[in-house]
Coordinates of N, CA and C in Angstrom, one line a residue:
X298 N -3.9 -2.3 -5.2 CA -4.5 -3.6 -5.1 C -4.5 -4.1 -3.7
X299 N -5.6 -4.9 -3.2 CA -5.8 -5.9 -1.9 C -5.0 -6.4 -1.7
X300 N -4.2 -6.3 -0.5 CA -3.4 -7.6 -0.2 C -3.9 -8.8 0.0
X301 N -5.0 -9.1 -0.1 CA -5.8 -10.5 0.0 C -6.2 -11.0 -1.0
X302 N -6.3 -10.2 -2.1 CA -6.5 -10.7 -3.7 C -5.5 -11.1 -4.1
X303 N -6.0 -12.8 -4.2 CA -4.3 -13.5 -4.5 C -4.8 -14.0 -6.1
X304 N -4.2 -14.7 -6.5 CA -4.0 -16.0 -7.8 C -5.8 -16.4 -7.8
X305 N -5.0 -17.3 -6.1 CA -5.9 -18.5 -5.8 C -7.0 -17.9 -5.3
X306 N -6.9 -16.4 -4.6 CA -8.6 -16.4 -4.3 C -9.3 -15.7 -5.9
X307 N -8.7 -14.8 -6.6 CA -9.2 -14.9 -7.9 C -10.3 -15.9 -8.3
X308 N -8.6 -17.4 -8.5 CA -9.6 -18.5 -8.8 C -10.4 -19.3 -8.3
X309 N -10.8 -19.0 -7.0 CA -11.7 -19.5 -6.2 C -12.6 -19.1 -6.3
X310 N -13.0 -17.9 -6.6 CA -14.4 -17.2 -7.1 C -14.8 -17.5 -8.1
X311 N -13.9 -17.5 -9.4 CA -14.1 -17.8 -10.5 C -15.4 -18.3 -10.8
X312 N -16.7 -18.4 -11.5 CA -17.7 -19.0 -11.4 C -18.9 -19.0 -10.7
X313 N -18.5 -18.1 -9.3 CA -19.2 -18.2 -7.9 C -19.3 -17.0 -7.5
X314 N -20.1 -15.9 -8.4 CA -20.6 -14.1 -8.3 C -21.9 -14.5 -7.2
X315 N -21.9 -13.3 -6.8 CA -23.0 -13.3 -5.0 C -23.8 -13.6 -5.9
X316 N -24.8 -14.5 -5.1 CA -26.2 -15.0 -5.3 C -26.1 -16.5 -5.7
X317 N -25.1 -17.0 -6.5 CA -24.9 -17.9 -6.9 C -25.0 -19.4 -6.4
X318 N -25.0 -19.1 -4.9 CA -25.5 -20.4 -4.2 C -26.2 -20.3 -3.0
X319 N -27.1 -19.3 -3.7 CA -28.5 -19.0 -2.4 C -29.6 -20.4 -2.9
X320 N -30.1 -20.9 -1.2 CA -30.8 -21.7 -0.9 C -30.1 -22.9 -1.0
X321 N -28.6 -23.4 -1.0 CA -27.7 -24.5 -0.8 C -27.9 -24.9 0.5
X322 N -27.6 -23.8 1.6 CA -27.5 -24.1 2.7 C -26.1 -24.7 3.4
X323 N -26.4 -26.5 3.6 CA -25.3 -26.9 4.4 C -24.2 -27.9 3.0
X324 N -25.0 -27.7 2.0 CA -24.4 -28.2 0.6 C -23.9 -27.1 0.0
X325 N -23.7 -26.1 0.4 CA -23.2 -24.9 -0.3 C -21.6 -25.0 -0.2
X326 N -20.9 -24.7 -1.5 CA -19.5 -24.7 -1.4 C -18.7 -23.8 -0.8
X327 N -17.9 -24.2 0.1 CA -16.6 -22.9 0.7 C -15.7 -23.0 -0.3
X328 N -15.2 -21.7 -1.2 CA -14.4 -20.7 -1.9 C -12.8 -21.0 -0.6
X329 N -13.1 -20.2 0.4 CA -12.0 -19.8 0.6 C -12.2 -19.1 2.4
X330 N -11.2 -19.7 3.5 CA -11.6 -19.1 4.5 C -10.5 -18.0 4.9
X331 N -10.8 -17.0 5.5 CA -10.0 -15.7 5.9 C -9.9 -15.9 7.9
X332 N -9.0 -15.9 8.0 CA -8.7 -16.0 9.7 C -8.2 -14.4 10.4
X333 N -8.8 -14.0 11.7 CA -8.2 -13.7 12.3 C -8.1 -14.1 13.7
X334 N -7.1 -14.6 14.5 CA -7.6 -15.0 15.6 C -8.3 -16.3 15.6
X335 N -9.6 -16.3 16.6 CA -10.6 -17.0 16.9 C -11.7 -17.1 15.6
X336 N -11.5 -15.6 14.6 CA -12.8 -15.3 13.8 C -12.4 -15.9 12.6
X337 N -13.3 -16.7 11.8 CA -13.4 -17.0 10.9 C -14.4 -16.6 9.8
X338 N -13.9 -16.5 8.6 CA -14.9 -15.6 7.4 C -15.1 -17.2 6.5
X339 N -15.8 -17.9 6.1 CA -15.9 -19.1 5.2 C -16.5 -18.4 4.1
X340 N -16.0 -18.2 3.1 CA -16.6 -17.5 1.8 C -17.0 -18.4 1.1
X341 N -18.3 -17.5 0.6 CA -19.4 -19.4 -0.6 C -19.0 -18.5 -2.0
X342 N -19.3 -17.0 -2.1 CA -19.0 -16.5 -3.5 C -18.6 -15.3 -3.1
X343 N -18.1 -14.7 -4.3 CA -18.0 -12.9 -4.4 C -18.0 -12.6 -6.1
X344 N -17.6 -10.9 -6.0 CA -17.5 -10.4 -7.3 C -17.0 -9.7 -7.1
X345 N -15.9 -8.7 -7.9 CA -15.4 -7.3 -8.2 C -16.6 -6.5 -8.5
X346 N -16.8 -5.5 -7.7 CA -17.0 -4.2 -7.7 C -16.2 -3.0 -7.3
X347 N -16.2 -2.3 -8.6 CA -15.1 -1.6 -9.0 C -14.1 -2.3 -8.5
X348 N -13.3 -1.2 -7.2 CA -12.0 -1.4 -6.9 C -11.9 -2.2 -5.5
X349 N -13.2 -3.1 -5.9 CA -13.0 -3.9 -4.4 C -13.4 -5.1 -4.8
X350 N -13.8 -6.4 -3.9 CA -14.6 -7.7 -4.1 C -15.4 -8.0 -2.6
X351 N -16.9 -7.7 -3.1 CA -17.3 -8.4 -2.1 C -17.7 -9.5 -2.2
X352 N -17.8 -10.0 -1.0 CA -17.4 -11.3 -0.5 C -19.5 -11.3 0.2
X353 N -19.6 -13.3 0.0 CA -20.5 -13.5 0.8 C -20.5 -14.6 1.5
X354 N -20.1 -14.7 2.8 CA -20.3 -16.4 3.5 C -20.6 -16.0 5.0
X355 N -20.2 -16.7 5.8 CA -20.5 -17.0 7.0 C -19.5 -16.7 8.1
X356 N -19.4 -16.0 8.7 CA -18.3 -15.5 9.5 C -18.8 -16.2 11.2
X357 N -18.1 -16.9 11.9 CA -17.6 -17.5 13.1 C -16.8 -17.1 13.9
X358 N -17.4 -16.6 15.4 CA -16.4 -16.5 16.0 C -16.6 -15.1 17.0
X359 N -17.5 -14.3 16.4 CA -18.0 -12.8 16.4 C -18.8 -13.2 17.5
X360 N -19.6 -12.2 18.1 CA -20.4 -12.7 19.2 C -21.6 -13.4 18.5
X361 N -22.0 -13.0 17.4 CA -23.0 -13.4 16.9 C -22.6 -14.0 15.6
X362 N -22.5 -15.8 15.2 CA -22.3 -15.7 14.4 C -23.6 -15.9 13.3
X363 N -22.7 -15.6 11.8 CA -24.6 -15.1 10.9 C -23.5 -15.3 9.4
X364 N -24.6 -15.6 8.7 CA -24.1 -14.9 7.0 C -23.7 -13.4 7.3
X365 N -23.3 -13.0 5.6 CA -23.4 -11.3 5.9 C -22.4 -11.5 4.6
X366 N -22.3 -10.1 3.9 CA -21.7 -9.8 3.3 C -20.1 -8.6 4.0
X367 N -19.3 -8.9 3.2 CA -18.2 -8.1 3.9 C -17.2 -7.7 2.5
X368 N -16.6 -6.7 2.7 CA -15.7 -6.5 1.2 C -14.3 -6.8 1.5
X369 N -13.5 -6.8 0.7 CA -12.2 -7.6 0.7 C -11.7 -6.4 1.3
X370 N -11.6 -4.8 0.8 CA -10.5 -4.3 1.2 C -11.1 -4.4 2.8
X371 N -12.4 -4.2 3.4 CA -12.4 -4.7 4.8 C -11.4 -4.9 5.8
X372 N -11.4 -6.3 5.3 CA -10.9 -7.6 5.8 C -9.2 -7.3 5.6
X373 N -8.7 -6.9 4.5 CA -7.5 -6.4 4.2 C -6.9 -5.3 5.0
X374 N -7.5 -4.5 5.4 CA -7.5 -3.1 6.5 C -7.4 -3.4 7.7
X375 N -7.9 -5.0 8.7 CA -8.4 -5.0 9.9 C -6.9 -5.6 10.5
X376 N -6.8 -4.8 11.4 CA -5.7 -5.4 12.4 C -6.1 -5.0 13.9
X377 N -5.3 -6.2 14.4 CA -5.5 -6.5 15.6 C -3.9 -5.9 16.3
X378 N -4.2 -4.7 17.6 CA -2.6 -4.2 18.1 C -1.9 -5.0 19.6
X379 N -1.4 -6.1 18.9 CA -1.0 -7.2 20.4 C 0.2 -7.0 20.6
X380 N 0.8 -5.4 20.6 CA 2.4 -5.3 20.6 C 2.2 -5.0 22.3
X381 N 1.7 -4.6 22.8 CA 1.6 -4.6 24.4 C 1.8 -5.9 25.1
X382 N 1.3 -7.0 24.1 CA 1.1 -8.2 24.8 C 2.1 -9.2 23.9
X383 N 3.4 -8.6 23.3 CA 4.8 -9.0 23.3 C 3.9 -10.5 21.3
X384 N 3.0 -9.6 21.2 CA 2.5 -10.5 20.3 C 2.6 -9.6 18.4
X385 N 2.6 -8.6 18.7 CA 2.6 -8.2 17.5 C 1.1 -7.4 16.9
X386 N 0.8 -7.2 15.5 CA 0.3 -6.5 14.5 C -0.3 -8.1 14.2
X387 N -1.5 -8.4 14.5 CA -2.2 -9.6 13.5 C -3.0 -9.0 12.5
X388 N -3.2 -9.4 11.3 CA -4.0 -9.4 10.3 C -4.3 -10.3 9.8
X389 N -5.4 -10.2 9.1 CA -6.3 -11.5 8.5 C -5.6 -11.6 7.4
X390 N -5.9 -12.7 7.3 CA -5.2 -14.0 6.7 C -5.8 -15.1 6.1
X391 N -5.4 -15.3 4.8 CA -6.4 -16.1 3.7 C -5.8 -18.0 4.2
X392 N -6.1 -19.2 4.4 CA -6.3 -20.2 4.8 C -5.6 -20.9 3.5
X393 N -4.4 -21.0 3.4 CA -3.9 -21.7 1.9 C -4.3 -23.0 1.6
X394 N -4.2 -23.2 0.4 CA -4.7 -24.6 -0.2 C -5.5 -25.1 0.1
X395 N -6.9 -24.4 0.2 CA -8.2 -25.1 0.6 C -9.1 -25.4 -0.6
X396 N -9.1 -26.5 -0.7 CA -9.9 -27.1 -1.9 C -11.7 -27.1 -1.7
X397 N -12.5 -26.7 -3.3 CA -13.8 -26.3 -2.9 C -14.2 -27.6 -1.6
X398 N -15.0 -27.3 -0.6 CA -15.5 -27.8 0.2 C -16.6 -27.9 0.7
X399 N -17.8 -28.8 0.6 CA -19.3 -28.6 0.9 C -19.1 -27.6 2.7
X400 N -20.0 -26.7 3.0 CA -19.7 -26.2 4.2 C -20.4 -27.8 5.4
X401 N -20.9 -28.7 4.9 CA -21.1 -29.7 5.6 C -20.1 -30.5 6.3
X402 N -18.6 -30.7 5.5 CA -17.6 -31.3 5.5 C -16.3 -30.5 6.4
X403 N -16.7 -29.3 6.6 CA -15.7 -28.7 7.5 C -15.5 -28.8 8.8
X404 N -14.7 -29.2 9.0 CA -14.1 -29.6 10.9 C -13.9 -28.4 11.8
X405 N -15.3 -27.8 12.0 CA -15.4 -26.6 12.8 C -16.7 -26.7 13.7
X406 N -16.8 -26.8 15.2 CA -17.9 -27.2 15.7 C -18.7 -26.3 16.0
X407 N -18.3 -25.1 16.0 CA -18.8 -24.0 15.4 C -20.0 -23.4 14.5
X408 N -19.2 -23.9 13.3 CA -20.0 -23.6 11.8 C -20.5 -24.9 11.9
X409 N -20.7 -25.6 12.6 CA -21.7 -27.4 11.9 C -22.8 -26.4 13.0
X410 N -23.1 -26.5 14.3 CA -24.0 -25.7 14.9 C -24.7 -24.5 14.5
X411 N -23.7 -23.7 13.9 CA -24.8 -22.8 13.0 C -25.6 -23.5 12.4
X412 N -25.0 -24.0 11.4 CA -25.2 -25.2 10.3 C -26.4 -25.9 10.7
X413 N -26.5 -26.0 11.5 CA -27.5 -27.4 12.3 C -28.5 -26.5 12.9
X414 N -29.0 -25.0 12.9 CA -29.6 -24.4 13.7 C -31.0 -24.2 11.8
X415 N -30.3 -23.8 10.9 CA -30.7 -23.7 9.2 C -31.6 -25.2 9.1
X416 N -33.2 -24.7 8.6 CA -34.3 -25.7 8.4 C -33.9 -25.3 6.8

């Protein structure tokens, strides 16, 4: 099993299989956001397939930020090696207790700029 398939992101999908909030835009709900670093993944929906879950939202942070689809084991597999730099093994990391949230209402200046770029 995923180390990123928790309870809560289960229940966060729950209801919200890809496709399910195409053409929302900046009213579309965030599920659930995944961190590494600087990068952020803001998830609107996903589904199990087979032995995975992809995931669909908006990722921040990349050189280019964009929608996209990504799968959970992905995201689950990626580490970053900062033991040179007295920092450690980072991995992504699911954003606890985040209640559904219009992606309009998120305090990221970032993702509003994307956000604000979408006619």
């Amino acid at each position: 099993m995923c180390r990123l398939m928790t309870a809560e992101l289960a229940e966060a999908l729950k209801g919200y299989p890809l496709y399910s909030q195409d053409n929302k835009g900046k009213e579309a709900i965030c599920r659930a956001i995944f961190v590494l670093g600087s990068i952020r993944w803001y998830i609107l929906e996903g589904q199990v397939e087979g032995n995975d879950t992809i995931l669909f939202g908006i990722v921040i942070g990349m050189p280019e930020d964009e929608y996209g689809y990504v799968s959970l084991n992905e995201l689950s597999d990626l580490k970053l090696d900062l033991t040179k730099h007295g920092l450690g093994i980072m991995q992504v990391r699911q954003q606890p207790n985040l209640p559904p949230t219009p992606l309009k209402l998120l305090q990221d200046k970032r993702l509003q700029s994307f956000l604000a770029r979408l006619k």
